[in-house]
mmCIF file of C-alpha atoms in Angstrom:
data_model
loop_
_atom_site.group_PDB
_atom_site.id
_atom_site.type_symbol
_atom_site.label_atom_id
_atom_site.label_comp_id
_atom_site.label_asym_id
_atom_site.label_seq_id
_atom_site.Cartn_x
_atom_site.Cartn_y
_atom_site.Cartn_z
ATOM 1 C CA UNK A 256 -142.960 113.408 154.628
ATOM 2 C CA UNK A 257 -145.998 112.122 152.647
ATOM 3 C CA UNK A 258 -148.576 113.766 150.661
ATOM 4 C CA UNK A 259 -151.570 114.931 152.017
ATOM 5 C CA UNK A 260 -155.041 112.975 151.714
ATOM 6 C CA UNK A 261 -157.700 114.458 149.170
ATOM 7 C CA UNK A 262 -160.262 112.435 147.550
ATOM 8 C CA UNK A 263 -159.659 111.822 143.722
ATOM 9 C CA UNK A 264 -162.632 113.434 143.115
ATOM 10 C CA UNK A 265 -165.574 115.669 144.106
ATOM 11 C CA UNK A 266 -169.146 116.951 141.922
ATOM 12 C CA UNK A 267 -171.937 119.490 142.441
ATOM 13 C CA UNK A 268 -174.417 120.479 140.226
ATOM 14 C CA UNK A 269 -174.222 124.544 139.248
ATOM 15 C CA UNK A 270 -175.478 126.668 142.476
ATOM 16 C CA UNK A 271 -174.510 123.852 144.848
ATOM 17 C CA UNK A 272 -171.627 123.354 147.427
ATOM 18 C CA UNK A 273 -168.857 120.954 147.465
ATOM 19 C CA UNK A 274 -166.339 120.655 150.104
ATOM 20 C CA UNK A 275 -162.901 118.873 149.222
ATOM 21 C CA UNK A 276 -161.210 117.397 152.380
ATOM 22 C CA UNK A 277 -157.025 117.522 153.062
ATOM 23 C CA UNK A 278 -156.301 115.035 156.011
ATOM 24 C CA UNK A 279 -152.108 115.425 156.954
ATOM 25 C CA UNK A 280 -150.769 114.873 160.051
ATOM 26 C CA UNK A 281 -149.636 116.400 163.265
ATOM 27 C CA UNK A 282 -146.704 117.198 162.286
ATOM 28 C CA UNK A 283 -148.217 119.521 159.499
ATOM 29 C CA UNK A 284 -152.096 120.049 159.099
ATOM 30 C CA UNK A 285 -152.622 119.936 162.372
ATOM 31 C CA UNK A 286 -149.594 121.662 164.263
ATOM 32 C CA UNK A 287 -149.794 124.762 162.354
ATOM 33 C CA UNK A 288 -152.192 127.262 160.736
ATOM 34 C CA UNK A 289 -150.657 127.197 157.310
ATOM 35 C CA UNK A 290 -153.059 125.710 155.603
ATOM 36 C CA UNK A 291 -153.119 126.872 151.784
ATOM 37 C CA UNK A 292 -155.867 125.609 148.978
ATOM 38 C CA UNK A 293 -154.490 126.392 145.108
ATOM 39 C CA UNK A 294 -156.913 126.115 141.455
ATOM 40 C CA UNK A 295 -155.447 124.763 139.019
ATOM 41 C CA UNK A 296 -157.214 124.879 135.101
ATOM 42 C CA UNK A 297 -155.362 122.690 132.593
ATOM 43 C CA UNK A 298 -152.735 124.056 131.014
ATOM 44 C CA UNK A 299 -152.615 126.651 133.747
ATOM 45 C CA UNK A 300 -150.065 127.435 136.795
ATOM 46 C CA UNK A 301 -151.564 126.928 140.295
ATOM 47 C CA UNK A 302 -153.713 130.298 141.579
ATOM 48 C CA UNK A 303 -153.768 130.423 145.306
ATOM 49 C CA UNK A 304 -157.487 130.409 146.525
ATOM 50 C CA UNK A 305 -156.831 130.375 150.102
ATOM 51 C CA UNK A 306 -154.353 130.747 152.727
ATOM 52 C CA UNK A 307 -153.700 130.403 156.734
ATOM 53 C CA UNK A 308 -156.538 127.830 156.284
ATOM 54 C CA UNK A 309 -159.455 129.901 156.155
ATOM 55 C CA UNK A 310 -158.436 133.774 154.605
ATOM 56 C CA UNK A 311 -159.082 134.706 150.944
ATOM 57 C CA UNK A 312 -156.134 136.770 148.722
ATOM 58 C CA UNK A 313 -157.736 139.666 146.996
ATOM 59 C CA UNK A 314 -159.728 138.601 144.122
ATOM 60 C CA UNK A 315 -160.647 135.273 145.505
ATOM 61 C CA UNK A 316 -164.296 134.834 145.402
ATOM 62 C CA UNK A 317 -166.103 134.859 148.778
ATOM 63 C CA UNK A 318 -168.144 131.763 147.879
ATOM 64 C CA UNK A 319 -164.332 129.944 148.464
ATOM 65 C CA UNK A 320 -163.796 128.966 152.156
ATOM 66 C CA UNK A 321 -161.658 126.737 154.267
ATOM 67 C CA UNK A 322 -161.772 125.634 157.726
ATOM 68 C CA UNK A 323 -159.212 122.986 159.436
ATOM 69 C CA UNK A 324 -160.517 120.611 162.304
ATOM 70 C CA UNK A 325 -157.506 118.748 163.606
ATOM 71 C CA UNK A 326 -155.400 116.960 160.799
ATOM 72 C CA UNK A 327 -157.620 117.297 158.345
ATOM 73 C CA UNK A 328 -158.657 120.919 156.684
ATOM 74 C CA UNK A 329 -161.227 121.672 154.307
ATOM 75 C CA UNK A 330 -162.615 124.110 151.415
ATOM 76 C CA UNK A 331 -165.656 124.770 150.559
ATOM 77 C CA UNK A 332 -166.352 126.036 147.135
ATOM 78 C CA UNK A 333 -170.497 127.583 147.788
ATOM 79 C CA UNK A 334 -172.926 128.726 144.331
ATOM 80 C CA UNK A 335 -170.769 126.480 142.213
ATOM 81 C CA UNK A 336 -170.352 127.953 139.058
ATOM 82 C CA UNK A 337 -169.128 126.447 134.893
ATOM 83 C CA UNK A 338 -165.278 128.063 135.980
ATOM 84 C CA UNK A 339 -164.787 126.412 139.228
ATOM 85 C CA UNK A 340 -164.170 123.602 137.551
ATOM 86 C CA UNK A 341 -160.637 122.590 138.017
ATOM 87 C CA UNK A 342 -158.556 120.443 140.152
ATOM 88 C CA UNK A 343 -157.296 121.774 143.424
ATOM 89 C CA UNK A 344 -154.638 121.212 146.233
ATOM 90 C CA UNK A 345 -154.243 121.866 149.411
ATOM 91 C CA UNK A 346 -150.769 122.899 150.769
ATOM 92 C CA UNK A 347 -149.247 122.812 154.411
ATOM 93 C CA UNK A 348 -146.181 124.088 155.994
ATOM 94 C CA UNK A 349 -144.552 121.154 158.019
ATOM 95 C CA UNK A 350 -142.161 122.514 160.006
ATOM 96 C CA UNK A 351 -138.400 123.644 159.634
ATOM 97 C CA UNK A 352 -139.263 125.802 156.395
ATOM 98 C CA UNK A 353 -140.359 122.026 154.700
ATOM 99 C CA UNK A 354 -143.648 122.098 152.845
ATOM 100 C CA UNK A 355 -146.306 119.151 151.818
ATOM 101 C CA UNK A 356 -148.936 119.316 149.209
ATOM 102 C CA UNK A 357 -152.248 117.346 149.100
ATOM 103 C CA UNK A 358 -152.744 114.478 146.575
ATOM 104 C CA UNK A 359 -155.423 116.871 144.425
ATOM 105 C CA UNK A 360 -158.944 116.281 143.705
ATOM 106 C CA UNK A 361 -161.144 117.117 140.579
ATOM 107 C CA UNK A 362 -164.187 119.003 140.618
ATOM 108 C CA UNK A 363 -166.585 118.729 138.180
ATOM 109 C CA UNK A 364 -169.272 120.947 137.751
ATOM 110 C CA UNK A 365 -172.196 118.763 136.648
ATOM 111 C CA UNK B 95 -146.341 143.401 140.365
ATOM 112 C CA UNK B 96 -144.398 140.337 140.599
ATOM 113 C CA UNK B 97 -143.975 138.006 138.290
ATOM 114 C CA UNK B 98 -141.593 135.199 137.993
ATOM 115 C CA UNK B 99 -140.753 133.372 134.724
ATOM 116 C CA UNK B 100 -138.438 129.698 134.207
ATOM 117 C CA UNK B 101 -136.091 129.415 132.193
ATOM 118 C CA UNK B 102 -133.409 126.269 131.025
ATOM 119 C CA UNK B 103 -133.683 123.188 128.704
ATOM 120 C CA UNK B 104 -136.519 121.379 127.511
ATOM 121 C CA UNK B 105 -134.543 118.338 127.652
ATOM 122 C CA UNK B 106 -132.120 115.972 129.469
ATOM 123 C CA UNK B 107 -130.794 112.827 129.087
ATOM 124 C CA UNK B 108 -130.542 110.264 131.509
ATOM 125 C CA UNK B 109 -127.497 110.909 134.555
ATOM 126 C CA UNK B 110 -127.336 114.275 133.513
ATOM 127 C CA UNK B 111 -127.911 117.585 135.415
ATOM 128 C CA UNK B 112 -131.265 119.535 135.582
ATOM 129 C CA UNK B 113 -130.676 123.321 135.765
ATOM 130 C CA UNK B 114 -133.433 125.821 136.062
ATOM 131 C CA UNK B 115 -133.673 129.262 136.495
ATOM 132 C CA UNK B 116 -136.133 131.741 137.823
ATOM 133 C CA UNK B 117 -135.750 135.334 136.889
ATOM 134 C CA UNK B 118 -138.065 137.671 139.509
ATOM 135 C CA UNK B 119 -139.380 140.668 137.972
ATOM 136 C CA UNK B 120 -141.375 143.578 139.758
ATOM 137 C CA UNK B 121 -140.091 143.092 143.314
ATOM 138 C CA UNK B 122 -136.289 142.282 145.282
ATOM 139 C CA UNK B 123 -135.638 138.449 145.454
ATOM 140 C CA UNK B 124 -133.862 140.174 148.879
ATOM 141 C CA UNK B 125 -136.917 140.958 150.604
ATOM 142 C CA UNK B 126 -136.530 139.458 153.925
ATOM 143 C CA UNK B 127 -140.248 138.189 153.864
ATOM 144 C CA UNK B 128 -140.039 136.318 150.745
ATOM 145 C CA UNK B 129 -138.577 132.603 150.038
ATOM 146 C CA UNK B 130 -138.231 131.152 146.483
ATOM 147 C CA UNK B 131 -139.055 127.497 145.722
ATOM 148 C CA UNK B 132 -139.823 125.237 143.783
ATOM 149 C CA UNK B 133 -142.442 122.650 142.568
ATOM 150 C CA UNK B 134 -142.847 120.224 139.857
ATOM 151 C CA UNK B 135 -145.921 118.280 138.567
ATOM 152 C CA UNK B 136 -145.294 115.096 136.394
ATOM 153 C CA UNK B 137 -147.822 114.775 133.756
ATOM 154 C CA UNK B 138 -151.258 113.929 134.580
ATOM 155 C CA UNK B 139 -150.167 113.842 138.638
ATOM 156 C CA UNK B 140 -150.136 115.858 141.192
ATOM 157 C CA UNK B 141 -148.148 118.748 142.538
ATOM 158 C CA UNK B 142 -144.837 117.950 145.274
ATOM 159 C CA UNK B 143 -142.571 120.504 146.670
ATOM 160 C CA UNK B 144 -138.905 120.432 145.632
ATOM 161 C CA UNK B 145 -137.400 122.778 148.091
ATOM 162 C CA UNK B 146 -137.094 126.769 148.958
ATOM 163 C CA UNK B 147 -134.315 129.442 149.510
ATOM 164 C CA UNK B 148 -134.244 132.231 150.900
ATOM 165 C CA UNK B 149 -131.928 135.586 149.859
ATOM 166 C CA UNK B 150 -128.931 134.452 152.103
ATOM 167 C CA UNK B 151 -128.749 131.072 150.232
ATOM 168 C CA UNK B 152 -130.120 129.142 153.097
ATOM 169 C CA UNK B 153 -132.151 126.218 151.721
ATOM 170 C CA UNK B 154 -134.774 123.572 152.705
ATOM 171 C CA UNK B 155 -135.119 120.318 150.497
ATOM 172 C CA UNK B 156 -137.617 117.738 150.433
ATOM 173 C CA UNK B 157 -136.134 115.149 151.950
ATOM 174 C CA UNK B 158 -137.029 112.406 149.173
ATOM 175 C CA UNK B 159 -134.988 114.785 146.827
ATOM 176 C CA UNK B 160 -132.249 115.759 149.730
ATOM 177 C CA UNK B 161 -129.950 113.646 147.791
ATOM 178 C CA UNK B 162 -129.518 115.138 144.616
ATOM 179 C CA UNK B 163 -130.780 118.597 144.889
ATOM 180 C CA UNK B 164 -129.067 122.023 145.013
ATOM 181 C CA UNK B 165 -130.475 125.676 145.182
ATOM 182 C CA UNK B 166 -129.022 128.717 144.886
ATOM 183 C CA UNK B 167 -129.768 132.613 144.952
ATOM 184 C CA UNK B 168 -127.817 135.484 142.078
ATOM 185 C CA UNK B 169 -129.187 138.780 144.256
ATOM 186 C CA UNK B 170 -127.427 140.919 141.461
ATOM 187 C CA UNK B 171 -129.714 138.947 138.663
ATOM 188 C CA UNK B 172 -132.565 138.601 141.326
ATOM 189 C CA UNK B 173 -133.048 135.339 140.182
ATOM 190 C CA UNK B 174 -133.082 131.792 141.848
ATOM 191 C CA UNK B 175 -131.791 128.117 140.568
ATOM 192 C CA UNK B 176 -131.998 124.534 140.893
ATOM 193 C CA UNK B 177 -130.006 121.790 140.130
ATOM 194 C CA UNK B 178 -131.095 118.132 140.538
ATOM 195 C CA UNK B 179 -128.306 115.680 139.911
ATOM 196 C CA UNK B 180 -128.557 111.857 137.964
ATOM 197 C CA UNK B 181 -132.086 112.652 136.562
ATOM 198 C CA UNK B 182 -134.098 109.620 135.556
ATOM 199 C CA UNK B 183 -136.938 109.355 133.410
ATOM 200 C CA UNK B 184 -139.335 109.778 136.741
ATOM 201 C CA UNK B 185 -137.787 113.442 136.838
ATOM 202 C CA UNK B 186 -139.486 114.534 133.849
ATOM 203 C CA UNK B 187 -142.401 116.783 134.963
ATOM 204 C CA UNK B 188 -143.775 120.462 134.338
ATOM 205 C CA UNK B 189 -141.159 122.827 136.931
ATOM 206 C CA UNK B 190 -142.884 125.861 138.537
ATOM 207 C CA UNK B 191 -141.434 128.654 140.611
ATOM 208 C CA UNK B 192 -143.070 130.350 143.178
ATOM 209 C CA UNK B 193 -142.964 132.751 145.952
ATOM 210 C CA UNK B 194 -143.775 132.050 149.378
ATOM 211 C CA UNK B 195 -144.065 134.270 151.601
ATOM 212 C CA UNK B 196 -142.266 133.772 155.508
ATOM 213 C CA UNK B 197 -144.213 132.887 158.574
ATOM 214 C CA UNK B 198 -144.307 136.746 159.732
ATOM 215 C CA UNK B 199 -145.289 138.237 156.190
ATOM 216 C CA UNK B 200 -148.682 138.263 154.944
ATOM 217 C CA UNK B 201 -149.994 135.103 153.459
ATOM 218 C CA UNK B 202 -147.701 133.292 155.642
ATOM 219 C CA UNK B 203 -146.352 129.760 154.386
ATOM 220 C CA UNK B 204 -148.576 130.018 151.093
ATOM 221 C CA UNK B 205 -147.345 129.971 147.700
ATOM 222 C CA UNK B 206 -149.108 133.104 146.073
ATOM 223 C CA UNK B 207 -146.895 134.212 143.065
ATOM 224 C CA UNK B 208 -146.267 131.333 140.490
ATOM 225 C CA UNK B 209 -143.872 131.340 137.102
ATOM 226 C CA UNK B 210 -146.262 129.804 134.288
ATOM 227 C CA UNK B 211 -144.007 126.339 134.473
ATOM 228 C CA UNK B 212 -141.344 124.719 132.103
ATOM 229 C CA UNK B 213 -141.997 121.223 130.611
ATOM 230 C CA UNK B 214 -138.612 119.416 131.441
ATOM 231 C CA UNK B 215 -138.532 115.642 129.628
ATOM 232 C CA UNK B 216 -135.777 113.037 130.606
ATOM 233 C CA UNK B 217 -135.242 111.174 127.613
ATOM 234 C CA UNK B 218 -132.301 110.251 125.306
#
């Protein structure tokens, strides 16, 4: 199985949106609905942000949303703010109790 | 609440064994809606599942680390384990464990409980 597809990197300016693509397969982004997005600060263990592609754990900020649209999913971090800087991951399950993670992609806050 | 925390050595030579342990704390590593797995991250890359178990000892393995990988479950320690076998300097990378919760629990599929990592360098 091969990682999932992120771009290297994404930007917004404070108060802005940014929206960091995952593109996987059929055989994992798009054949189920367990889509999961994790924020991770340097230094720092992975904090799950999102999960079943588009619900929030408790705590999670609601300005932190995903979506999914065939193979690829999505979040969409809205009213960017200094601490959402961080790099993130996307996760899918791929069948058979096997999991795949995304290739990560670094947001800056400008 | 639940908290998981790795344990094992900071360093291993070439050929040799891995070994890692997860102790689980605040909650049964039996619960039928919980796996355990396990991730690494080498430095400065990205993150890529190792495998999961679940409290019978079944276990799923990414197949590009089928090979030389091994988990196991110790229900009376409620604690979890890997092994990886003829480690290479590629090997060396930060370990995590993590919960993830089964396709009929809450959360399903996602990794939300995470140990706070162990630094593991291959190196002689």
């Amino acid at each position: 199985q091969s990682a999932l597809t992120q771009p290297p990197s994404a930007s917004g300016s404070p108060g802005q949106s940014v929206t960091i693509s995952c593109t996987g397969t059929s055989s994992d982004v798009g054949g189920y609905n367990y889509v999961s997005w994790y924020q991770q600060h340097p230094g720092k263990a992975p904090k799950l942000m999102i999960y079943e592609v588009g619900k929030r754990p408790s705590g999670v900020p609601d300005r932190f949303s995903g979506s999914k649209s065939g193979n690829t999913a999505s979040l969409t971090v809205s009213g960017l703010q200094a601490e959402d800087e961080a790099d993130y991951y996307c996760s899918s399950y791929a069948g058979s109790n096997n999991y795949v993670f995304g290739t990560g992609t670094k947001v800056t806050v400008l | 609440q639940l908290q998981l925390q790795e344990s094992g050595p900071g360093l291993v030579k070439p050929s040799e064994t891995l070994s890692l342990t997860c102790a689980v704390s605040g909650g049964s590593i039996s619960s039928t809606t919980s796996f355990w797995g396990w991730i690494r991250q080498p430095p400065g890359k990205g993150l890529e599942w190792i495998g999961t178990v679940y409290y019978s000892g079944s276990a799923y393995y990414n197949p590009s680390l089928k090979s030389r990988v091994t988990m196991s479950v110790d229900t009376s320690k409620n604690q979890f384990s890997l092994k990886l076998i003829s480690v290479t300097a590629t090997d060396t990378a930060m370990y995590y464990c993590a919960r993830v919760r089964g396709l009929a629990a809450p959360a399903s599929g996602a990794f939300d409980v995470w140990g706070q990592g162990t630094l593991v360098t291959v190196s002689s």
